[in-house]
XYZ file of N, CA and C in Angstrom:
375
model
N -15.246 -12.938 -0.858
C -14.272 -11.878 -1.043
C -13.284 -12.293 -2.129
N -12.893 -11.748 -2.670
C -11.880 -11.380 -4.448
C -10.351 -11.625 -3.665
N -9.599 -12.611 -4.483
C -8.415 -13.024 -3.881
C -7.833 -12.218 -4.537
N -6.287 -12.476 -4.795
C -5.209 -11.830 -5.684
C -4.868 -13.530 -6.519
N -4.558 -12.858 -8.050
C -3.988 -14.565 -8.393
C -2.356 -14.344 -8.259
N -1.886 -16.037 -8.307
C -0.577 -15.436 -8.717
C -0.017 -14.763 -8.713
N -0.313 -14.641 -10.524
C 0.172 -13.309 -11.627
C 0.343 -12.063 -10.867
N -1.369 -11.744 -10.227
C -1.191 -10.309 -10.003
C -0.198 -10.142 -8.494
N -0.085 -11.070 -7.923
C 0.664 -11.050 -6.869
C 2.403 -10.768 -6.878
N 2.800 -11.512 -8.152
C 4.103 -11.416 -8.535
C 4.573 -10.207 -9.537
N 3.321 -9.903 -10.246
C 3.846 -8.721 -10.831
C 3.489 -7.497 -9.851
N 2.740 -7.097 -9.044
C 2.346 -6.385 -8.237
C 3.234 -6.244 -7.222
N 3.730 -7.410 -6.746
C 4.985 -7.276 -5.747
C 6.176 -7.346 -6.183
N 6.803 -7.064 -7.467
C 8.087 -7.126 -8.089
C 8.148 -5.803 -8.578
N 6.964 -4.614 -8.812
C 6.858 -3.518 -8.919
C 7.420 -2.856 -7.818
N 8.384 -2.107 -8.174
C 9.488 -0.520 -7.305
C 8.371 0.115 -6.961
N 6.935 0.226 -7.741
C 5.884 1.982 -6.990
C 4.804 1.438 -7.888
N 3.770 1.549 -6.713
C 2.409 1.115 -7.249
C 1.531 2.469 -7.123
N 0.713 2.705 -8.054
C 0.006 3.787 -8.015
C -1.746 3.993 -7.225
N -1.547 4.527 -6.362
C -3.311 5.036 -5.520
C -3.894 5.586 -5.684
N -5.080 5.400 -6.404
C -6.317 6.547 -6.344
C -7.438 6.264 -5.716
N -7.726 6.469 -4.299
C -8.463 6.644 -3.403
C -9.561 7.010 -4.150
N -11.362 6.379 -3.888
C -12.613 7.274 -4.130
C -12.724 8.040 -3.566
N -13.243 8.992 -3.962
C -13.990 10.395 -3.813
C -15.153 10.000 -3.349
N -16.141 11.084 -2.485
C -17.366 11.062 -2.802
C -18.446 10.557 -3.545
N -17.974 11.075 -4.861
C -18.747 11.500 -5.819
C -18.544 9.505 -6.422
N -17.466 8.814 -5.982
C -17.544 7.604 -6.357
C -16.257 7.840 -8.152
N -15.641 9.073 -8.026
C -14.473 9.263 -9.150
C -13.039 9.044 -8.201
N -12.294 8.760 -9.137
C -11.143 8.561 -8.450
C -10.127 9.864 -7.793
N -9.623 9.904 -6.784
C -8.527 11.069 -6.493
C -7.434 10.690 -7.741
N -6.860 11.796 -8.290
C -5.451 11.834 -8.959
C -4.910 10.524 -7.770
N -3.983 9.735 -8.674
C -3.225 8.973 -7.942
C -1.735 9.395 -7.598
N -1.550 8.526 -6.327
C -0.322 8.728 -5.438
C 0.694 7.510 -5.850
N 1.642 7.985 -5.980
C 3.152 6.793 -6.310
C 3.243 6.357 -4.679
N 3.147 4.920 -4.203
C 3.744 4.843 -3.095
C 4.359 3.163 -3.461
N 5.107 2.884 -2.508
C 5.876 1.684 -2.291
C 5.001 0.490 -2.006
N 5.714 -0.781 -2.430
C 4.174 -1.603 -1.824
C 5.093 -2.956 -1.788
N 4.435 -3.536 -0.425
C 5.120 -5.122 0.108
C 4.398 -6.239 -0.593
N 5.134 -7.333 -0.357
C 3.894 -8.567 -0.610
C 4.242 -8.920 1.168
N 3.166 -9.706 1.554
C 3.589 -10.924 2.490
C 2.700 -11.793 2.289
N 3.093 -12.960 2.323
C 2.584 -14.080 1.763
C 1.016 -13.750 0.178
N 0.590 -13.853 0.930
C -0.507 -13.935 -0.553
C -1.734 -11.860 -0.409
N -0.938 -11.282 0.415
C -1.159 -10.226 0.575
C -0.286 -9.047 0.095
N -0.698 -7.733 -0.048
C -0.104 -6.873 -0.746
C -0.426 -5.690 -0.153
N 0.682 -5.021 0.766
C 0.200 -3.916 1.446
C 0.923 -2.619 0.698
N 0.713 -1.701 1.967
C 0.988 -0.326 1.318
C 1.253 0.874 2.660
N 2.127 1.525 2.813
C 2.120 2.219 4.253
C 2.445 3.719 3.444
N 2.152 4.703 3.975
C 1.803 5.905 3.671
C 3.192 6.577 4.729
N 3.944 7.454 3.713
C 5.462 7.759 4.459
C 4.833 9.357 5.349
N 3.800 9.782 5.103
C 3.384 10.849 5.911
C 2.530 10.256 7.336
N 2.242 8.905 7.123
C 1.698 8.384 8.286
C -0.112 9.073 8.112
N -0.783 8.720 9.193
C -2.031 8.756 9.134
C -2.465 10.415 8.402
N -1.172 10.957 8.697
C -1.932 12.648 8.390
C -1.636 12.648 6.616
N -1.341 11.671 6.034
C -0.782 12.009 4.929
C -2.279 12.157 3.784
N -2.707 12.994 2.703
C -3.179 13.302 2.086
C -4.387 12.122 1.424
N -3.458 11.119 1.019
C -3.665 9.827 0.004
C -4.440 8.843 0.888
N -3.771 8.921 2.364
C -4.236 8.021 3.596
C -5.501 8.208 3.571
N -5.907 9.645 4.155
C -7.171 9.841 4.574
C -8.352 9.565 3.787
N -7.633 9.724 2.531
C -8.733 9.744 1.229
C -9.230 8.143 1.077
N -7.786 7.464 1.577
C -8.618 6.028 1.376
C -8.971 5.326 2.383
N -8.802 6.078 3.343
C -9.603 5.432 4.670
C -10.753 6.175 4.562
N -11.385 7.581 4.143
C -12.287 7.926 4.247
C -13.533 6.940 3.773
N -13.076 6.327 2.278
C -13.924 5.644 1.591
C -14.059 4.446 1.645
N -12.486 3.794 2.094
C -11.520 2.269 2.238
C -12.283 1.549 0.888
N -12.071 3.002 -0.415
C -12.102 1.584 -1.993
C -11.272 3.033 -2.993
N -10.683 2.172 -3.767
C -9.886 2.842 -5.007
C -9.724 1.598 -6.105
N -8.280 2.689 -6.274
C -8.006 1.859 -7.642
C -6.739 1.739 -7.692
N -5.855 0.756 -8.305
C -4.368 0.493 -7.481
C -4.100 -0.041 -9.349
N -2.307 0.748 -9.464
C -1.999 0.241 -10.754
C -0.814 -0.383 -10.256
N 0.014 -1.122 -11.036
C 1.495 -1.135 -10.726
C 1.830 -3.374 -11.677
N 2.822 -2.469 -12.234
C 3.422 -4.184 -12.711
C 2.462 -4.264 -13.366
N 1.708 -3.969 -14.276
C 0.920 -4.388 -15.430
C -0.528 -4.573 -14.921
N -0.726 -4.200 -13.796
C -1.817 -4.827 -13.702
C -2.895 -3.406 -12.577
N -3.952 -3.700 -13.112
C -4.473 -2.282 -12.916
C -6.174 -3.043 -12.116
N -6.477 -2.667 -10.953
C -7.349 -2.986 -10.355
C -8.103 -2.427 -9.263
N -10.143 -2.508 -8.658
C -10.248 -2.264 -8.401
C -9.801 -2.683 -6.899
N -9.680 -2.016 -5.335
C -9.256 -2.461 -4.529
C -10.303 -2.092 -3.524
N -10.166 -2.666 -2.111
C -10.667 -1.751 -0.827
C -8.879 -1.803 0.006
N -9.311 -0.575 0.735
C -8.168 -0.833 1.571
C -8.404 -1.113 3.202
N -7.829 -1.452 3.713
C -8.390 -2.657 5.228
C -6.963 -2.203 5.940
N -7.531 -1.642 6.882
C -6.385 -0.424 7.795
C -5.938 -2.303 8.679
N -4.280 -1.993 9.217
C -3.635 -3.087 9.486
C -2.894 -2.530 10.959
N -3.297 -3.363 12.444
C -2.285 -2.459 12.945
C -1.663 -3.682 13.983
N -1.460 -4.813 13.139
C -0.617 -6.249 14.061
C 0.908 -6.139 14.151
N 1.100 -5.952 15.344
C 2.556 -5.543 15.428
C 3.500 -6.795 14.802
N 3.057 -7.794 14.901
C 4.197 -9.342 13.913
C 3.917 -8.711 12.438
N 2.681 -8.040 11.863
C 2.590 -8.206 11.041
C 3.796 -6.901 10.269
N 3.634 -5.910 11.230
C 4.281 -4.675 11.104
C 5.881 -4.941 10.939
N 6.304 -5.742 11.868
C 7.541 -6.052 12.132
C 7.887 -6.932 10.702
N 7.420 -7.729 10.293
C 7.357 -8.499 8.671
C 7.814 -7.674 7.984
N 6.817 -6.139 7.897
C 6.693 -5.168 6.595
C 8.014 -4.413 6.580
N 8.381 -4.073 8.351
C 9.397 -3.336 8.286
C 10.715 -4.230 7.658
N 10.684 -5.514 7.800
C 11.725 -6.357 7.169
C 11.659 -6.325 5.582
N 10.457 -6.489 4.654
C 10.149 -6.537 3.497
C 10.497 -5.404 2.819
N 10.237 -3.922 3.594
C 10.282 -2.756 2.791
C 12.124 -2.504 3.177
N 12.540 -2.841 4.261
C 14.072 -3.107 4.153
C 14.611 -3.433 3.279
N 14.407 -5.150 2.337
C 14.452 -6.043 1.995
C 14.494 -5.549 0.287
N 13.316 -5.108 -0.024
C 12.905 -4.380 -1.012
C 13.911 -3.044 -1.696
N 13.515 -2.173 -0.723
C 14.017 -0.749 -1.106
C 15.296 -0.094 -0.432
N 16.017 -1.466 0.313
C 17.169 -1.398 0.904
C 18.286 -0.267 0.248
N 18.210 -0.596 -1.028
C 18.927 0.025 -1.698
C 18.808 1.484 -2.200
N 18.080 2.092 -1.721
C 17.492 3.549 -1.523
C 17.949 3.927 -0.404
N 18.236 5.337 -0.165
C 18.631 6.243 0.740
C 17.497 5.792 1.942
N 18.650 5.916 3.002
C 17.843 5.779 4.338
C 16.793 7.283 5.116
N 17.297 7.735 4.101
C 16.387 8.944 3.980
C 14.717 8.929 3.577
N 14.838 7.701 2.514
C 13.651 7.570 2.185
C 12.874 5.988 3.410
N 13.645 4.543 3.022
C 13.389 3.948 3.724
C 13.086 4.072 5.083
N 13.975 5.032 5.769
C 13.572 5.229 7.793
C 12.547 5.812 7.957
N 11.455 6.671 6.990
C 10.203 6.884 7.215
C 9.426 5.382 7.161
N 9.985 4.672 6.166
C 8.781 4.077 5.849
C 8.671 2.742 7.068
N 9.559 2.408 7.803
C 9.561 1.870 9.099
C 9.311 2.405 10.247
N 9.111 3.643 10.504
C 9.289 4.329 11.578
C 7.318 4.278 12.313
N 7.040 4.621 13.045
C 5.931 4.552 13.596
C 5.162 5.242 12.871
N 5.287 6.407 12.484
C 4.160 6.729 11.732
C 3.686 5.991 10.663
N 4.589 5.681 9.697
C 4.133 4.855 8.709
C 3.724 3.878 9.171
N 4.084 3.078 9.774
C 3.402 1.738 10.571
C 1.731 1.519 11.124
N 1.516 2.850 11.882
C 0.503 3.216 12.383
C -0.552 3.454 10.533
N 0.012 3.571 9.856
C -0.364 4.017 8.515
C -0.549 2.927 7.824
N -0.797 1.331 7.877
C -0.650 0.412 6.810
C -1.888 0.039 6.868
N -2.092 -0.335 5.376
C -3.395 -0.492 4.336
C -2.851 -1.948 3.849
N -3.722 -3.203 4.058
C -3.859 -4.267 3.207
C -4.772 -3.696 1.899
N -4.209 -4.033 0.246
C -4.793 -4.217 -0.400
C -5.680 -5.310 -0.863
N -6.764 -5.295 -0.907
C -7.958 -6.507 -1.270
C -8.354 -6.309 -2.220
N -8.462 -7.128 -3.584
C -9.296 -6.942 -4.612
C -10.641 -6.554 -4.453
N -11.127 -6.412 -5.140
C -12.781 -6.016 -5.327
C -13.497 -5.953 -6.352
């Protein structure tokens, strides 16, 4: 399995909004989605603020492979549904941590159960 280096780890996780385009069917990409994205340790997730019903979600759980841009660095991915509550509790600290400084309008979705129930490890590919 395809690690993350470094590089792509630090520019990928120092990025404000990483971009998602879930496969299609047909093996083309969906238009991509702006969403927020954590590191924890040598991993790089992603939680969906509509939670499982959200548009972008389904598309990449349907297929669990896309294509992920953000911080210079543009790659293919799978996504690997996450539902460890230590691990959850981490993210909710990180995306605190992170985007603290944004309206709690935006941040209290992205901790709240739905989104949680909603997190995607990114994996190279």
């Amino acid at each position: 399995m395809a690690t993350w280096t470094k590089d792509e780890l630090n520019m990928i996780g120092r990025a404000d909004e990483l971009e998602v385009a879930p496969l299609k069917s047909d093996d083309t990409t969906r238009q991509p989605t702006t969403v927020w994205v954590v590191r924890d340790g040598d991993d790089l997730l992603v939680r969906a603020f509509n939670g499982r019903n959200g548009v972008w979600y389904r598309a990449a759980t349907a297929r669990h492979a896309g294509h992920i841009s953000a911080g210079g660095v543009d790659k293919d991915v799978m996504f690997v549904e996450q539902d460890d509550p230590a691990l959850n509790d981490r993210l909710d600290a990180a995306y605190r941590g992170k985007y603290g400084t944004y309206s709690e309008e935006y941040v209290g979705p992205m901790v709240a159960d739905t989104a949680r129930a909603a997190t995607l490890k990114l994996v190279p590919r």
